[in-house]
PDB file of C-alpha atoms in Angstrom:
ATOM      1  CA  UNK A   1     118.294 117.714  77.099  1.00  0.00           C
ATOM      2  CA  UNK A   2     120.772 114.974  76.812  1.00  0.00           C
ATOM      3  CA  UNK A   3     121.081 113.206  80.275  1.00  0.00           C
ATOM      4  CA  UNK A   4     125.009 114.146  80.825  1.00  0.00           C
ATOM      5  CA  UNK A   5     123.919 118.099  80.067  1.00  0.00           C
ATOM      6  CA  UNK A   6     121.211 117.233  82.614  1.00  0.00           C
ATOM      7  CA  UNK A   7     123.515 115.916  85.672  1.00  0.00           C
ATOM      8  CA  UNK A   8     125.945 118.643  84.676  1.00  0.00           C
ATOM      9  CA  UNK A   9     123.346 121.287  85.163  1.00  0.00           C
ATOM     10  CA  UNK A  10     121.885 119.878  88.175  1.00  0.00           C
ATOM     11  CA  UNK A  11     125.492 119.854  89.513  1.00  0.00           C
ATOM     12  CA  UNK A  12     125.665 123.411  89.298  1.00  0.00           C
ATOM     13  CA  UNK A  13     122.441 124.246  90.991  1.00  0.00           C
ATOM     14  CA  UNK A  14     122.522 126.349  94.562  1.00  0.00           C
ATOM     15  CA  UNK A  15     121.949 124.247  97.612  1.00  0.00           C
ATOM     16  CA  UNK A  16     118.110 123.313  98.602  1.00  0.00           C
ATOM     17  CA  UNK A  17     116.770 126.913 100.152  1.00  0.00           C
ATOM     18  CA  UNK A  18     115.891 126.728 103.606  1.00  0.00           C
ATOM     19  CA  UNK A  19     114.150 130.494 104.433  1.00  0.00           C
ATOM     20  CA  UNK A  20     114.326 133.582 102.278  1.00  0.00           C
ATOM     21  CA  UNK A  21     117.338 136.109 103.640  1.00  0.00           C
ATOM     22  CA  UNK A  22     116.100 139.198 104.937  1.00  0.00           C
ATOM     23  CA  UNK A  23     116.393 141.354 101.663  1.00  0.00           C
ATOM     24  CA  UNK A  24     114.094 138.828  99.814  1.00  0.00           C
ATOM     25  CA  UNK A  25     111.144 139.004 102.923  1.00  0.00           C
ATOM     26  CA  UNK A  26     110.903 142.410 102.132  1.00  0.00           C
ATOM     27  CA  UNK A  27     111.207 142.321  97.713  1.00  0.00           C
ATOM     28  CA  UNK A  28     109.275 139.368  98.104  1.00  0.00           C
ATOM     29  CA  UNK A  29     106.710 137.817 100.943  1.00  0.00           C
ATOM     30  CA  UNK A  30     106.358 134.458 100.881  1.00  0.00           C
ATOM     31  CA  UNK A  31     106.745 134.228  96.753  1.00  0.00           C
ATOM     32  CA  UNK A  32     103.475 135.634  95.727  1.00  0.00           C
ATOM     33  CA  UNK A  33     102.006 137.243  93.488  1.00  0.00           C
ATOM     34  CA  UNK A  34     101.584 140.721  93.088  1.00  0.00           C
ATOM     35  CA  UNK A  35      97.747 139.977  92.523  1.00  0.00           C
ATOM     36  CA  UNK A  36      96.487 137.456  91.425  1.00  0.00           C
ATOM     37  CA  UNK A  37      94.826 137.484  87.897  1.00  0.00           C
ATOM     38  CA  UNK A  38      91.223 137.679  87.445  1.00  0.00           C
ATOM     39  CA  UNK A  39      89.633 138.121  83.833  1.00  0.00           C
ATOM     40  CA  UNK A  40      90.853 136.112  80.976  1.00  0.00           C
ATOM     41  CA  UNK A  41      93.663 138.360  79.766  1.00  0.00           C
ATOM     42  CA  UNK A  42      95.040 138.584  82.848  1.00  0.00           C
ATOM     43  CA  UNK A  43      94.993 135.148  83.592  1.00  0.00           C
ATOM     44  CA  UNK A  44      96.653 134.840  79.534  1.00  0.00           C
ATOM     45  CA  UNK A  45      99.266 137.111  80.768  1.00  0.00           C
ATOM     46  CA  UNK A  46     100.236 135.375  84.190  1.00  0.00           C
ATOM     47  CA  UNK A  47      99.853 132.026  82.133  1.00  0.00           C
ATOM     48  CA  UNK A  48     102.246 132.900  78.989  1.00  0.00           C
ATOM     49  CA  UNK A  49     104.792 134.312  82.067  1.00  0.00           C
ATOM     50  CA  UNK A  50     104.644 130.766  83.966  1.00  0.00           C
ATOM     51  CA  UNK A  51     105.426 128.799  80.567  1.00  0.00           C
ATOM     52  CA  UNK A  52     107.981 130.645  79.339  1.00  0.00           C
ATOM     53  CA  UNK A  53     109.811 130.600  82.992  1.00  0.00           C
ATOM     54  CA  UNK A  54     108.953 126.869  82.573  1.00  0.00           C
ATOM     55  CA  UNK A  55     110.593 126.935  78.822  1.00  0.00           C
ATOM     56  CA  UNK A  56     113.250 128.671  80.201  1.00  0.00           C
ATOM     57  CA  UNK A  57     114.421 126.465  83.189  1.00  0.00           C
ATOM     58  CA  UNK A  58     114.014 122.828  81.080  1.00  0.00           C
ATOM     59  CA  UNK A  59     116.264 124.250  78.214  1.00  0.00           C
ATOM     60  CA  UNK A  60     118.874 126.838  79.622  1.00  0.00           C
ATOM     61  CA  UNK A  61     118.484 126.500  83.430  1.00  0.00           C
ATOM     62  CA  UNK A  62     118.468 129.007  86.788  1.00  0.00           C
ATOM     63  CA  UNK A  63     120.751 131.610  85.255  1.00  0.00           C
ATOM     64  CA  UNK A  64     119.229 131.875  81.871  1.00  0.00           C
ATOM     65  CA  UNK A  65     116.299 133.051  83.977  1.00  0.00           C
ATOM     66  CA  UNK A  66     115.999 136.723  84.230  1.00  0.00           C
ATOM     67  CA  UNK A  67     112.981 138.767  84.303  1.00  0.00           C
ATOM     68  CA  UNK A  68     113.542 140.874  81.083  1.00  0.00           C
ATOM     69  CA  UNK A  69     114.040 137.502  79.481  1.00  0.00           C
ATOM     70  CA  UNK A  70     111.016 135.565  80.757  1.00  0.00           C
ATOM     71  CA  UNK A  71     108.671 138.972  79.576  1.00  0.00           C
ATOM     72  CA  UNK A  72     110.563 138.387  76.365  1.00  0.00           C
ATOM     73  CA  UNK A  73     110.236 134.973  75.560  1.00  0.00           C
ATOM     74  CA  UNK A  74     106.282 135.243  76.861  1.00  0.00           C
ATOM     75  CA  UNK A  75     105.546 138.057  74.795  1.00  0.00           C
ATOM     76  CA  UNK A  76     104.637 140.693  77.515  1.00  0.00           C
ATOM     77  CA  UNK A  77     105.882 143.803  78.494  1.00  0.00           C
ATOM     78  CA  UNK A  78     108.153 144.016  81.754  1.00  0.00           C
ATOM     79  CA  UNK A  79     105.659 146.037  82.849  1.00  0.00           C
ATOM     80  CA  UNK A  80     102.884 143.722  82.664  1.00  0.00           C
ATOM     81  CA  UNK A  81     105.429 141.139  84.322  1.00  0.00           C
ATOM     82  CA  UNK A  82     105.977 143.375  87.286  1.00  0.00           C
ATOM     83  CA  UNK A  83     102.102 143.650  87.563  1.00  0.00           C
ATOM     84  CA  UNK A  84     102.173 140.310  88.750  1.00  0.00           C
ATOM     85  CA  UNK A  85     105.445 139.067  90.186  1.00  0.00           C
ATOM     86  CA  UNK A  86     107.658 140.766  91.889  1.00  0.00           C
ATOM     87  CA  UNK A  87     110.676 139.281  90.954  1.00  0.00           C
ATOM     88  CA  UNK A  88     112.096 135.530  89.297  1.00  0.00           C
ATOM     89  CA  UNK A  89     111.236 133.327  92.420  1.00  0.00           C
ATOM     90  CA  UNK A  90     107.982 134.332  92.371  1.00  0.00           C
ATOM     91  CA  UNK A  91     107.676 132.720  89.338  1.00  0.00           C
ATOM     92  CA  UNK A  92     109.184 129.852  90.539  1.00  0.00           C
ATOM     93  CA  UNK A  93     107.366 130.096  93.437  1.00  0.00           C
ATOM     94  CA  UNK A  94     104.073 129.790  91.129  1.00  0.00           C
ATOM     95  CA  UNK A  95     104.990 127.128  89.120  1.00  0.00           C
ATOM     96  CA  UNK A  96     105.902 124.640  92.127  1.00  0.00           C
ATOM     97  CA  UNK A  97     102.371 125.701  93.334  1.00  0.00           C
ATOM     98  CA  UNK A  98     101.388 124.820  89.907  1.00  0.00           C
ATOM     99  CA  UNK A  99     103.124 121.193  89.725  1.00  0.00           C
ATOM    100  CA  UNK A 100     101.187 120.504  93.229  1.00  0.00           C
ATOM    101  CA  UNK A 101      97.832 120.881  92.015  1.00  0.00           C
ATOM    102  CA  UNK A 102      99.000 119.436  88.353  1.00  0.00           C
ATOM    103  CA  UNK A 103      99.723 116.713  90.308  1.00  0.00           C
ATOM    104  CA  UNK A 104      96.561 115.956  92.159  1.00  0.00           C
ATOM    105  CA  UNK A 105      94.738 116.670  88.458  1.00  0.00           C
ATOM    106  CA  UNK A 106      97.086 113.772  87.214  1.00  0.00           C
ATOM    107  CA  UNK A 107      96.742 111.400  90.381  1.00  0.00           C
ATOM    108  CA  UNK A 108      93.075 111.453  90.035  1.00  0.00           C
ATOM    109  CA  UNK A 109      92.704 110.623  86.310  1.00  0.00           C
ATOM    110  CA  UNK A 110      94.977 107.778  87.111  1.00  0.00           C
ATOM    111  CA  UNK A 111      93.217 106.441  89.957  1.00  0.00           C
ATOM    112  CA  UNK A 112      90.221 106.530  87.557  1.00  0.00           C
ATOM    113  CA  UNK A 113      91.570 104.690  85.021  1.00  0.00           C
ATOM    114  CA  UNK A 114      92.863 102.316  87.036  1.00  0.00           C
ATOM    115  CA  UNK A 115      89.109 101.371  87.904  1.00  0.00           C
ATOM    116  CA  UNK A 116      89.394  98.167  90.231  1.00  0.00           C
ATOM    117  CA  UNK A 117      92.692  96.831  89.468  1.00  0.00           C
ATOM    118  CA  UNK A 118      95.151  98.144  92.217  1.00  0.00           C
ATOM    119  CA  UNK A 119      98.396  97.096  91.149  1.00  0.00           C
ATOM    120  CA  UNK A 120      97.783  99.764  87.866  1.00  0.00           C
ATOM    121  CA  UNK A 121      96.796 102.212  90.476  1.00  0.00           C
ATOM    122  CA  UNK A 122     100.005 101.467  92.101  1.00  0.00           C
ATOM    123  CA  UNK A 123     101.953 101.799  88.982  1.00  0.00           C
ATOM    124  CA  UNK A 124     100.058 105.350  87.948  1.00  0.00           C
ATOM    125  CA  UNK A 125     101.065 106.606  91.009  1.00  0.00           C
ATOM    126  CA  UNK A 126     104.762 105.557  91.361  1.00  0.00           C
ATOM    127  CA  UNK A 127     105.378 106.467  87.699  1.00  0.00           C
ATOM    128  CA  UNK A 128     103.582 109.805  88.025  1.00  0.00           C
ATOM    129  CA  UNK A 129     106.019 110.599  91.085  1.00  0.00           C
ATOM    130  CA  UNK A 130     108.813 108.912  90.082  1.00  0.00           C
ATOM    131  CA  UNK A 131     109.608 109.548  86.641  1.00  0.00           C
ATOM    132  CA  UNK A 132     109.962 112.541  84.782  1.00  0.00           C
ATOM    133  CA  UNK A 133     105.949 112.654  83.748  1.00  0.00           C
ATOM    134  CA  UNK A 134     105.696 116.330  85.768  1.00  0.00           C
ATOM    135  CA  UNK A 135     108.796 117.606  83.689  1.00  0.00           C
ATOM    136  CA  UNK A 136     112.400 117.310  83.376  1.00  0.00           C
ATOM    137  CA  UNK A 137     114.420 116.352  86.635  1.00  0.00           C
ATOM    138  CA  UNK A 138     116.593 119.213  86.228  1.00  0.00           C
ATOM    139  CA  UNK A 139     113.711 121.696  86.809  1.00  0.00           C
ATOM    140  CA  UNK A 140     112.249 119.729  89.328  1.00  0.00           C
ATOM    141  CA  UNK A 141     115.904 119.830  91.075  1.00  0.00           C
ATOM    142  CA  UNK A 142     115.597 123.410  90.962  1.00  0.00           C
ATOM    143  CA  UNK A 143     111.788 123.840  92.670  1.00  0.00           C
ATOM    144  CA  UNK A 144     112.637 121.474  95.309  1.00  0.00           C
ATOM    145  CA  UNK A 145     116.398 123.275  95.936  1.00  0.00           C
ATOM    146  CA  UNK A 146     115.798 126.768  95.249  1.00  0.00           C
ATOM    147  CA  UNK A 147     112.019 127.163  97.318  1.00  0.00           C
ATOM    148  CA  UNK A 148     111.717 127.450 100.818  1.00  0.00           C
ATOM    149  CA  UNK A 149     108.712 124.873 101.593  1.00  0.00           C
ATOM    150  CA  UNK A 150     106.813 127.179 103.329  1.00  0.00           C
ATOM    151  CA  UNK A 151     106.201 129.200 100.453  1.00  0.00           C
ATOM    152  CA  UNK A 152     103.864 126.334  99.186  1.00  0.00           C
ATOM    153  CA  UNK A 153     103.070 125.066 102.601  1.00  0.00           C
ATOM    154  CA  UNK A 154      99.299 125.760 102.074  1.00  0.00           C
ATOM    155  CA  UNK A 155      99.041 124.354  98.269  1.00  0.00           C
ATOM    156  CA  UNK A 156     101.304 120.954  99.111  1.00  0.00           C
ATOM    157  CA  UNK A 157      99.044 120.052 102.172  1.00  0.00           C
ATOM    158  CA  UNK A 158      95.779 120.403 100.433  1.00  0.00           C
ATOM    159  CA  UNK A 159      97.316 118.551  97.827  1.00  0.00           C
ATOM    160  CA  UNK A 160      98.997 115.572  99.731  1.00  0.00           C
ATOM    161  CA  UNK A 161      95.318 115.627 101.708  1.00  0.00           C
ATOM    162  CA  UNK A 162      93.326 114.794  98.608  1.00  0.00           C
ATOM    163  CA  UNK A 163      95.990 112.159  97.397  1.00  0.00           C
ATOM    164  CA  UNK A 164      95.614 110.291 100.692  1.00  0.00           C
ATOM    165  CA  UNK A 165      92.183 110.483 100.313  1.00  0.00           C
ATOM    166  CA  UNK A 166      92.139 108.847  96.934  1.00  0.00           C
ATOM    167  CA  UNK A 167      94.323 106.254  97.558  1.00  0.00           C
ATOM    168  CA  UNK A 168      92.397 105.477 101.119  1.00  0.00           C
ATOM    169  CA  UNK A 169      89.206 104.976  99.472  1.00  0.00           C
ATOM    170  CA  UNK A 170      90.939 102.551  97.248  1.00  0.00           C
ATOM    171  CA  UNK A 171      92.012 100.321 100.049  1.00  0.00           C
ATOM    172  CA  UNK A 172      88.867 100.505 101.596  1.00  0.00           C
ATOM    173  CA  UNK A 173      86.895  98.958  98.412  1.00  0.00           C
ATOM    174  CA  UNK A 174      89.199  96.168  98.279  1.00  0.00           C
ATOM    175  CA  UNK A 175      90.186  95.558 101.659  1.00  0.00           C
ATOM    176  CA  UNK A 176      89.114  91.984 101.554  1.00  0.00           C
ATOM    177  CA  UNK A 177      91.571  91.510  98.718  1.00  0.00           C
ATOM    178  CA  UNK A 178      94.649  92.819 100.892  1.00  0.00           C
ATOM    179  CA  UNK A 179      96.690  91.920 103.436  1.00  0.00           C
ATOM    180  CA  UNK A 180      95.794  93.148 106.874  1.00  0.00           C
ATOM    181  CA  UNK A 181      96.910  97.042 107.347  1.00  0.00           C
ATOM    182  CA  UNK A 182      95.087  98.217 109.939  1.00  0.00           C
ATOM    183  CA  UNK A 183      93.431 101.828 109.938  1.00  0.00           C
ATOM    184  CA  UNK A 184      93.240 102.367 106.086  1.00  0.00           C
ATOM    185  CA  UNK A 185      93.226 106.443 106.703  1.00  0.00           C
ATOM    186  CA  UNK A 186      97.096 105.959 108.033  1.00  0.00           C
ATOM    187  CA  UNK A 187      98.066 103.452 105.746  1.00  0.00           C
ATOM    188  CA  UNK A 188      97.059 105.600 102.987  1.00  0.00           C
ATOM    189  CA  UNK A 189      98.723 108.635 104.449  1.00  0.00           C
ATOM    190  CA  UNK A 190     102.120 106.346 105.347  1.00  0.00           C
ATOM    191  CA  UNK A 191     102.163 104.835 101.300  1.00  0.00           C
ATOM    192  CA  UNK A 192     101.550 108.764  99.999  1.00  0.00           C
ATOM    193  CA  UNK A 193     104.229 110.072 102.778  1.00  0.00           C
ATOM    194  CA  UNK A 194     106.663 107.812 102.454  1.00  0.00           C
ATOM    195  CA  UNK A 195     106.598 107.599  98.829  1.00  0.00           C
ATOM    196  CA  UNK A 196     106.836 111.455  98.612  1.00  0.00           C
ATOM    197  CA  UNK A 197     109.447 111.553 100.959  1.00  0.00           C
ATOM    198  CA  UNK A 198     111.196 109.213  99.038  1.00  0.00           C
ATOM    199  CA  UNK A 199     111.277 110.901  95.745  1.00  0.00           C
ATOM    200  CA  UNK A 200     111.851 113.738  97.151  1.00  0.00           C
ATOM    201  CA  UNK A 201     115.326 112.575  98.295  1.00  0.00           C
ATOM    202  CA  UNK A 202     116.078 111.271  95.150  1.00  0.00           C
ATOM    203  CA  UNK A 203     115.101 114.291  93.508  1.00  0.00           C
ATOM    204  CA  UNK A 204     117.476 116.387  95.889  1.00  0.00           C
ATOM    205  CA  UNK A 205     120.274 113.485  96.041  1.00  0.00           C
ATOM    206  CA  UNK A 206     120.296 111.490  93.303  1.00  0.00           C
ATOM    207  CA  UNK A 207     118.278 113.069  90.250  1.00  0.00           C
ATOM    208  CA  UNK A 208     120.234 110.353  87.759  1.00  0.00           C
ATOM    209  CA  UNK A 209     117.428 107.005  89.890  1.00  0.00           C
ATOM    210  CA  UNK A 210     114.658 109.169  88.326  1.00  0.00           C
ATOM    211  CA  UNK A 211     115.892 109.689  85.038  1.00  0.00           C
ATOM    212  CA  UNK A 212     116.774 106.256  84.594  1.00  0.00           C
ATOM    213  CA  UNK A 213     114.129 104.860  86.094  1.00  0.00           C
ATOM    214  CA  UNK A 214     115.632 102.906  89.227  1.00  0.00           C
ATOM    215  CA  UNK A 215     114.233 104.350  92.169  1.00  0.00           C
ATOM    216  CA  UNK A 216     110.444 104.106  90.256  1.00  0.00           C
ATOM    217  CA  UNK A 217     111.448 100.406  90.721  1.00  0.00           C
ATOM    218  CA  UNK A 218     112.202 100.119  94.129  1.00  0.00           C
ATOM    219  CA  UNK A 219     109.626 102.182  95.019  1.00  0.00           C
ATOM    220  CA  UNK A 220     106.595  99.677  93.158  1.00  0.00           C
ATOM    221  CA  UNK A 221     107.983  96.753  95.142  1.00  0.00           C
ATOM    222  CA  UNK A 222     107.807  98.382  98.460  1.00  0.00           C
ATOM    223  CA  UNK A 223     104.052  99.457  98.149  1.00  0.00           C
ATOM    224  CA  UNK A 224     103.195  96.194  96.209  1.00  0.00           C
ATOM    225  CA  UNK A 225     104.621  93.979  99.084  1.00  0.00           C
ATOM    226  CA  UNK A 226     103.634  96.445 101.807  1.00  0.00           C
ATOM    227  CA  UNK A 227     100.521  95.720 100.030  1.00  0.00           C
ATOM    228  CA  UNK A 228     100.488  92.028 100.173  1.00  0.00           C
ATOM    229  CA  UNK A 229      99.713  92.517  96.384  1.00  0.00           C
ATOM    230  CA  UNK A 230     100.691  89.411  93.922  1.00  0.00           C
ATOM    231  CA  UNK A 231     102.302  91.245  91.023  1.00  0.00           C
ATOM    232  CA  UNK A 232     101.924  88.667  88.682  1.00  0.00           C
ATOM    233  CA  UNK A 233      98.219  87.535  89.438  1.00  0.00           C
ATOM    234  CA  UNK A 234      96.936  91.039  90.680  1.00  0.00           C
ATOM    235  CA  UNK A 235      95.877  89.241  93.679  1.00  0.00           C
ATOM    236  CA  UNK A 236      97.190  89.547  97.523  1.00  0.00           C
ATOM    237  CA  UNK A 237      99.591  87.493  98.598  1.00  0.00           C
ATOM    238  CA  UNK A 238      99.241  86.364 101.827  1.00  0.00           C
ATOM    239  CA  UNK A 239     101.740  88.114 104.521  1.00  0.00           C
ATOM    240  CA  UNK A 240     103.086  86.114 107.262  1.00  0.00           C
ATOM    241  CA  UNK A 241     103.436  87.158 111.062  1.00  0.00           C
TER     242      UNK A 241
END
């Protein structure tokens, strides 16, 4: 979508959730599934349900997103929806779950091709975060707003655990090329924090930095000179006390 449809629509988004009210804990525990697919058909069903939510939500937005639409538009019955979710924030509920573990799949194959050269690892990981690589900013918006984070509690941690252990074994294999950091397990976990935290906010607060690309910016230059990373040599530059 054009980028003025995109900050209208975001405008016009409900306020980030915070807990489920009552009537939802009881229609709907935590955002789960029903059950959770098991042979190939069923796992064709639940999948055709979570991209056509995700079709939905990037073209039309929240209130285009109705169950009897979603079934439609996935080519299942509402029956065989209801199988599965209980309601639409399930499915939303799934797809942020989704995004998390798309998102280690994506952090790892760019921490692989960066190979030994840390300032592309740097870049793979900022961009991946920081742009709209995991899917239009006005969906993302919506996950972040619209799910309590508890519903993905479990998923997000295991996640955000194996990212900090990627990027830790990075700066242990070239810590004689950095500047000092200290304990490389909580440098690691303050670059993948922080950074998260970060987007995040801009996500929440100012969607328009990651569609044009400003906060990806600021966000390379404080890792890079947190670092001690040259970025025009790909070497460390020394940091003074």
């Amino acid at each position: 979508p054009h980028p003025q449809h995109s900050r209208t629509a975001i405008a016009a988004l409900p306020p980030r959730a915070t807990a489920p009210s009552m009537s939802r804990r009881r229609s709907l525990p935590d955002g789960q599934l029903r059950k959770r697919p098991r042979r190939p058909q069923s796992r064709a069903i639940v999948d055709a349900i979570l991209e056509a939510a995700r079709r939905i939500l990037e073209a039309e937005g929240f209130d285009a997103l109705t169950t009897n639409r979603i079934a439609e538009d996935a080519g299942v019955s509402i029956g065989s929806f209801y199988q599965y979710f209980p309601d639409r924030e399930a499915v939303i509920a799934e797809i942020a779950r989704r995004l998390e573990r798309e998102t280690l799949e994506l952090a790892r194959e760019r921490v692989r091709a960066a190979g030994d050269d840390l300032l592309a690892m740097v870049d793979g990981l900022v961009d991946l975060l920081a742009t709209t690589l995991l899917g239009e900013v006005q969906t993302r918006v919506l996950l972040l707003r619209r799910i309590p984070r508890g519903w993905i509690r479990e998923v997000s941690a295991e996640v955000d655990g194996q990212v900090v252990r990627l990027v830790r074994e990075a700066l242990e294999a070239h810590a004689e090329r950095l500047a000092p950091i200290g304990d490389a397990q909580v440098t690691a976990f303050m670059l993948v924090t922080a950074v998260e935290a970060v987007v995040e906010a801009g996500i929440d607060r100012h969607p328009e930095w990651i569609e044009d690309g400003s906060l990806r910016a600021h966000l390379h230059r404080l890792v890079v000179r947190y670092l001690g990373l040259d970025e025009t040599a790909s070497a460390p530059r020394s940091r003074t006390r």
